[in-house]
Amino acid sequence: GPSVLDCDKANLRQEVQRTIDAGADYVHLDVMDGHFVPAISFGPSVITNLRRCFPDILFDCHMMVAKPETQVDAIAEANATDENGRSITQFTFHIETTEPRGLTQSVIDQVKAAGLRVGLALNPATPIETVLKYSDQVDMVLVMTVVPGLGGQSFMEDMMPKVSTVRKKHEDKDIEVDGGLKPATIDIAAKAGANMIVSGS
Ligand code: DX5
Ligand code: ZN
């Protein structure tokens, strides 16, 4: 799942097409709000525009935003379904933004009610136990392998025990890794149990 965060964003449509032509199984779209992370990338309206160009591919919307609950409806506008009627738009939010406010469960419920797939992400500093409370209910767990915020950082191999822990609990769950994935590190993540690999820079 290529991340287009570091692509030529003035040519986003062509850049997404380029990843698909190169064999992408899905596209990872990094939404940054300038609060949860310092940078601002692009928002749901851009994703809705992209959806009109790409009606068939899974969009994994990685919501690096402080208040994900305010963005669910806007991302739902970019929703589409596969031939079996299943959503191909995923709303992946950070547990650090909801757990301290007691909102993790309600955001999971809200995302599902909006008809989207739900992903739950955790930062390197967050223990995996925090996520295990909810992992039964989500389509995907995203184990960050860098501190979120920018591309081009080094892969944190010490996050692999988190991946293995989730894989031991859930044989079939989608487990994504994001940050520093490249030919030298992909196999390490895959062996630990990750099946969705994001790569940006
Ligand atoms: C970082 C983003 C990533 C980023 C990864 O905060 O979540 O998706 O694009 O870039 P690389 O692959 O360069 O680490
Ligand atoms: Zn990402």
mmCIF file of C-alpha atoms and ligand atoms in Angstrom:
data_model
loop_
_atom_site.group_PDB
_atom_site.id
_atom_site.type_symbol
_atom_site.label_atom_id
_atom_site.label_comp_id
_atom_site.label_asym_id
_atom_site.label_seq_id
_atom_site.Cartn_x
_atom_site.Cartn_y
_atom_site.Cartn_z
ATOM 1 C CA GLY A 1 0.000 0.000 0.000
ATOM 2 C CA PRO A 2 1.957 2.977 -1.205
ATOM 3 C CA SER A 3 1.640 6.217 0.726
ATOM 4 C CA VAL A 4 1.381 9.251 -1.528
ATOM 5 C CA LEU A 5 2.405 11.639 1.255
ATOM 6 C CA ASP A 6 5.710 12.488 -0.370
ATOM 7 C CA CYS A 7 4.516 12.452 -3.979
ATOM 8 C CA ASP A 8 4.005 15.495 -6.202
ATOM 9 C CA LYS A 9 0.730 16.595 -4.626
ATOM 10 C CA ALA A 10 0.069 19.061 -7.435
ATOM 11 C CA ASN A 11 -0.390 15.930 -9.573
ATOM 12 C CA LEU A 12 -2.104 13.706 -7.043
ATOM 13 C CA ARG A 13 -4.343 11.926 -9.523
ATOM 14 C CA GLN A 14 -1.432 10.962 -11.790
ATOM 15 C CA GLU A 15 0.676 9.982 -8.799
ATOM 16 C CA VAL A 16 -2.021 7.642 -7.446
ATOM 17 C CA GLN A 17 -2.404 6.211 -10.952
ATOM 18 C CA ARG A 18 1.350 5.626 -11.054
ATOM 19 C CA THR A 19 1.200 3.535 -7.852
ATOM 20 C CA ILE A 20 -1.705 1.491 -9.229
ATOM 21 C CA ASP A 21 0.093 0.925 -12.524
ATOM 22 C CA ALA A 22 3.091 -0.245 -10.505
ATOM 23 C CA GLY A 23 0.968 -2.895 -8.763
ATOM 24 C CA ALA A 24 -0.416 -1.279 -5.606
ATOM 25 C CA ASP A 25 -3.024 -3.441 -3.854
ATOM 26 C CA TYR A 26 -4.365 -0.388 -2.050
ATOM 27 C CA VAL A 27 -3.468 3.254 -1.505
ATOM 28 C CA HIS A 28 -2.538 4.703 1.891
ATOM 29 C CA LEU A 29 -3.701 8.308 2.258
ATOM 30 C CA ASP A 30 -2.111 10.290 5.090
ATOM 31 C CA VAL A 31 -4.402 12.967 6.469
ATOM 32 C CA MET A 32 -2.529 15.379 8.768
ATOM 33 C CA ASP A 33 -4.199 18.228 10.632
ATOM 34 C CA GLY A 34 -1.319 20.269 12.075
ATOM 35 C CA HIS A 35 -2.410 19.305 15.609
ATOM 36 C CA PHE A 36 -1.913 15.577 16.136
ATOM 37 C CA VAL A 37 1.203 15.982 13.995
ATOM 38 C CA PRO A 38 2.855 19.308 13.085
ATOM 39 C CA ALA A 39 2.338 19.063 9.323
ATOM 40 C CA ILE A 40 -0.829 19.549 7.265
ATOM 41 C CA SER A 41 -1.144 17.277 4.218
ATOM 42 C CA PHE A 42 -4.597 17.025 2.644
ATOM 43 C CA GLY A 43 -8.085 16.372 3.896
ATOM 44 C CA PRO A 44 -11.247 14.402 3.173
ATOM 45 C CA SER A 45 -12.394 16.600 0.272
ATOM 46 C CA VAL A 46 -9.239 15.695 -1.638
ATOM 47 C CA ILE A 47 -9.916 12.009 -0.935
ATOM 48 C CA THR A 48 -13.497 12.396 -2.192
ATOM 49 C CA ASN A 49 -12.109 13.887 -5.410
ATOM 50 C CA LEU A 50 -9.654 10.994 -5.742
ATOM 51 C CA ARG A 51 -12.466 8.503 -5.228
ATOM 52 C CA ARG A 52 -14.227 9.807 -8.342
ATOM 53 C CA CYS A 53 -11.062 8.983 -10.309
ATOM 54 C CA PHE A 54 -10.455 5.610 -8.605
ATOM 55 C CA PRO A 55 -13.767 3.899 -7.831
ATOM 56 C CA ASP A 56 -12.330 0.388 -7.325
ATOM 57 C CA ILE A 57 -9.272 0.503 -5.092
ATOM 58 C CA LEU A 58 -9.115 0.359 -1.308
ATOM 59 C CA PHE A 59 -8.306 3.712 0.225
ATOM 60 C CA ASP A 60 -6.730 3.388 3.655
ATOM 61 C CA CYS A 61 -7.217 6.846 5.166
ATOM 62 C CA HIS A 62 -4.621 7.233 7.904
ATOM 63 C CA MET A 63 -6.188 9.913 10.039
ATOM 64 C CA MET A 64 -3.374 11.710 11.856
ATOM 65 C CA VAL A 65 -5.866 14.164 13.313
ATOM 66 C CA ALA A 66 -6.569 15.181 16.898
ATOM 67 C CA LYS A 67 -10.346 14.766 16.650
ATOM 68 C CA PRO A 68 -11.083 11.877 14.277
ATOM 69 C CA GLU A 69 -14.747 11.857 15.285
ATOM 70 C CA THR A 70 -15.200 15.169 13.449
ATOM 71 C CA GLN A 71 -13.986 13.677 10.138
ATOM 72 C CA VAL A 72 -15.941 10.417 9.840
ATOM 73 C CA ASP A 73 -18.841 11.841 7.836
ATOM 74 C CA ALA A 74 -16.496 13.667 5.463
ATOM 75 C CA ILE A 75 -14.487 10.495 4.771
ATOM 76 C CA ALA A 76 -17.739 8.567 4.318
ATOM 77 C CA GLU A 77 -18.415 10.795 1.302
ATOM 78 C CA ALA A 78 -15.419 9.088 -0.320
ATOM 79 C CA ASN A 79 -16.823 5.625 0.357
ATOM 80 C CA ALA A 80 -17.314 3.027 -2.368
ATOM 81 C CA THR A 81 -18.021 -0.688 -2.279
ATOM 82 C CA ASP A 82 -16.632 -3.798 -3.934
ATOM 83 C CA GLU A 83 -18.676 -6.302 -5.958
ATOM 84 C CA ASN A 84 -19.841 -7.903 -2.692
ATOM 85 C CA GLY A 85 -21.078 -4.605 -1.315
ATOM 86 C CA ARG A 86 -18.228 -4.268 1.165
ATOM 87 C CA SER A 87 -16.648 -0.903 1.865
ATOM 88 C CA ILE A 88 -13.328 -0.142 0.182
ATOM 89 C CA THR A 89 -12.680 2.951 2.275
ATOM 90 C CA GLN A 90 -10.976 2.497 5.591
ATOM 91 C CA PHE A 91 -10.900 5.047 8.399
ATOM 92 C CA THR A 92 -7.751 4.410 10.420
ATOM 93 C CA PHE A 93 -7.535 6.578 13.525
ATOM 94 C CA HIS A 94 -5.052 6.868 16.379
ATOM 95 C CA ILE A 95 -5.985 5.474 19.750
ATOM 96 C CA GLU A 96 -3.890 8.232 21.390
ATOM 97 C CA THR A 97 -6.505 10.748 20.234
ATOM 98 C CA THR A 98 -9.535 8.920 21.637
ATOM 99 C CA GLU A 99 -8.542 6.768 24.617
ATOM 100 C CA PRO A 100 -7.667 9.690 26.965
ATOM 101 C CA ARG A 101 -11.097 11.174 26.164
ATOM 102 C CA GLY A 102 -12.925 7.859 26.637
ATOM 103 C CA LEU A 103 -14.034 7.929 22.985
ATOM 104 C CA THR A 104 -12.362 4.899 21.395
ATOM 105 C CA GLN A 105 -15.455 2.710 21.492
ATOM 106 C CA SER A 106 -17.768 5.428 20.252
ATOM 107 C CA VAL A 107 -15.483 6.308 17.325
ATOM 108 C CA ILE A 108 -15.281 2.610 16.325
ATOM 109 C CA ASP A 109 -19.089 2.502 16.429
ATOM 110 C CA GLN A 110 -19.379 5.763 14.504
ATOM 111 C CA VAL A 111 -17.024 4.607 11.732
ATOM 112 C CA LYS A 112 -18.922 1.330 11.357
ATOM 113 C CA ALA A 113 -22.270 3.089 11.355
ATOM 114 C CA ALA A 114 -20.963 5.295 8.530
ATOM 115 C CA GLY A 115 -20.367 2.112 6.510
ATOM 116 C CA LEU A 116 -16.571 2.361 6.518
ATOM 117 C CA ARG A 117 -13.916 -0.164 7.394
ATOM 118 C CA VAL A 118 -12.237 0.700 10.669
ATOM 119 C CA GLY A 119 -8.531 0.689 11.430
ATOM 120 C CA LEU A 120 -6.942 1.389 14.799
ATOM 121 C CA ALA A 121 -3.420 2.830 14.861
ATOM 122 C CA LEU A 122 -0.924 3.096 17.672
ATOM 123 C CA ASN A 123 2.235 5.146 18.063
ATOM 124 C CA PRO A 124 5.598 3.613 18.994
ATOM 125 C CA ALA A 125 5.227 4.861 22.584
ATOM 126 C CA THR A 126 1.785 3.305 23.070
ATOM 127 C CA PRO A 127 1.637 -0.210 24.544
ATOM 128 C CA ILE A 128 -0.127 -2.827 22.439
ATOM 129 C CA GLU A 129 -2.393 -3.782 25.368
ATOM 130 C CA THR A 130 -4.260 -0.508 24.824
ATOM 131 C CA VAL A 131 -5.322 -1.699 21.376
ATOM 132 C CA LEU A 132 -5.988 -5.346 22.312
ATOM 133 C CA LYS A 133 -9.088 -4.241 24.229
ATOM 134 C CA TYR A 134 -10.641 -3.231 20.903
ATOM 135 C CA SER A 135 -8.888 -5.436 18.338
ATOM 136 C CA ASP A 136 -11.810 -7.886 18.076
ATOM 137 C CA GLN A 137 -13.939 -5.085 16.670
ATOM 138 C CA VAL A 138 -11.673 -3.522 14.072
ATOM 139 C CA ASP A 139 -10.792 -4.578 10.532
ATOM 140 C CA MET A 140 -7.148 -3.602 10.851
ATOM 141 C CA VAL A 141 -4.524 -2.734 13.449
ATOM 142 C CA LEU A 142 -1.835 -0.273 12.333
ATOM 143 C CA VAL A 143 1.429 -0.662 14.238
ATOM 144 C CA MET A 144 3.403 2.518 13.558
ATOM 145 C CA THR A 145 7.068 1.769 12.965
ATOM 146 C CA VAL A 146 8.070 5.441 13.153
ATOM 147 C CA VAL A 147 6.739 8.371 15.158
ATOM 148 C CA PRO A 148 4.044 9.664 12.792
ATOM 149 C CA GLY A 149 4.473 13.015 11.115
ATOM 150 C CA LEU A 150 6.785 12.689 8.167
ATOM 151 C CA GLY A 151 8.180 10.282 5.632
ATOM 152 C CA GLY A 152 11.738 9.098 5.288
ATOM 153 C CA GLN A 153 12.360 8.030 8.892
ATOM 154 C CA SER A 154 14.065 4.806 10.002
ATOM 155 C CA PHE A 155 12.096 1.606 10.618
ATOM 156 C CA MET A 156 11.789 0.745 14.323
ATOM 157 C CA GLU A 157 12.352 -2.987 14.432
ATOM 158 C CA ASP A 158 11.616 -2.997 18.151
ATOM 159 C CA MET A 159 7.910 -2.578 17.267
ATOM 160 C CA MET A 160 7.823 -6.133 15.855
ATOM 161 C CA PRO A 161 6.786 -7.750 19.170
ATOM 162 C CA LYS A 162 3.581 -5.662 18.935
ATOM 163 C CA VAL A 163 2.905 -7.092 15.478
ATOM 164 C CA SER A 164 3.530 -10.659 16.706
ATOM 165 C CA THR A 165 1.261 -10.124 19.704
ATOM 166 C CA VAL A 166 -1.649 -9.089 17.494
ATOM 167 C CA ARG A 167 -0.935 -11.891 15.019
ATOM 168 C CA LYS A 168 -0.953 -14.471 17.844
ATOM 169 C CA LYS A 169 -4.337 -13.221 19.012
ATOM 170 C CA HIS A 170 -5.883 -12.869 15.529
ATOM 171 C CA GLU A 171 -4.851 -15.322 12.831
ATOM 172 C CA ASP A 172 -6.812 -13.542 10.084
ATOM 173 C CA LYS A 173 -6.790 -9.862 11.071
ATOM 174 C CA ASP A 174 -5.227 -7.269 8.793
ATOM 175 C CA ILE A 175 -2.112 -5.894 10.468
ATOM 176 C CA GLU A 176 -0.433 -2.906 8.865
ATOM 177 C CA VAL A 177 3.003 -1.409 9.420
ATOM 178 C CA ASP A 178 3.842 2.161 8.421
ATOM 179 C CA GLY A 179 7.181 3.946 8.496
ATOM 180 C CA GLY A 180 10.574 3.013 7.095
ATOM 181 C CA LEU A 181 9.325 0.035 5.053
ATOM 182 C CA LYS A 182 11.547 -0.734 2.084
ATOM 183 C CA PRO A 183 13.205 -3.788 0.554
ATOM 184 C CA ALA A 184 15.547 -4.139 3.538
ATOM 185 C CA THR A 185 12.775 -4.090 6.169
ATOM 186 C CA ILE A 186 9.619 -5.516 4.549
ATOM 187 C CA ASP A 187 10.544 -9.142 5.254
ATOM 188 C CA ILE A 188 11.186 -8.378 8.927
ATOM 189 C CA ALA A 189 7.673 -6.953 9.254
ATOM 190 C CA ALA A 190 6.083 -9.739 7.214
ATOM 191 C CA LYS A 191 7.777 -12.432 9.306
ATOM 192 C CA ALA A 192 6.470 -10.799 12.478
ATOM 193 C CA GLY A 193 2.954 -11.107 11.033
ATOM 194 C CA ALA A 194 2.205 -7.903 9.131
ATOM 195 C CA ASN A 195 0.245 -8.364 5.892
ATOM 196 C CA MET A 196 -0.331 -4.714 4.916
ATOM 197 C CA ILE A 197 2.868 -2.837 4.186
ATOM 198 C CA VAL A 198 2.899 0.926 3.690
ATOM 199 C CA SER A 199 5.767 2.548 1.894
ATOM 200 C CA GLY A 200 6.078 6.263 1.190
ATOM 201 C CA SER A 201 9.402 7.806 0.331
HETATM 202 C C1 DX5 B 1 4.287 8.954 8.358
HETATM 203 C C2 DX5 B 1 3.173 8.463 7.475
HETATM 204 C C3 DX5 B 1 3.630 7.461 6.485
HETATM 205 C C4 DX5 B 1 4.713 7.926 5.537
HETATM 206 C C5 DX5 B 1 5.644 6.777 5.430
HETATM 207 O O1 DX5 B 1 3.797 9.611 9.463
HETATM 208 O O2 DX5 B 1 2.137 7.875 8.260
HETATM 209 O O3 DX5 B 1 2.550 6.833 5.800
HETATM 210 O O4 DX5 B 1 4.293 8.302 4.248
HETATM 211 O O5 DX5 B 1 6.749 7.159 4.724
HETATM 212 P P1 DX5 B 1 8.072 6.280 4.674
HETATM 213 O O6 DX5 B 1 7.740 5.002 3.965
HETATM 214 O O7 DX5 B 1 9.021 7.152 3.942
HETATM 215 O O8 DX5 B 1 8.526 6.007 6.093
HETATM 216 ZN ZN ZN B 2 0.630 6.694 7.199
#
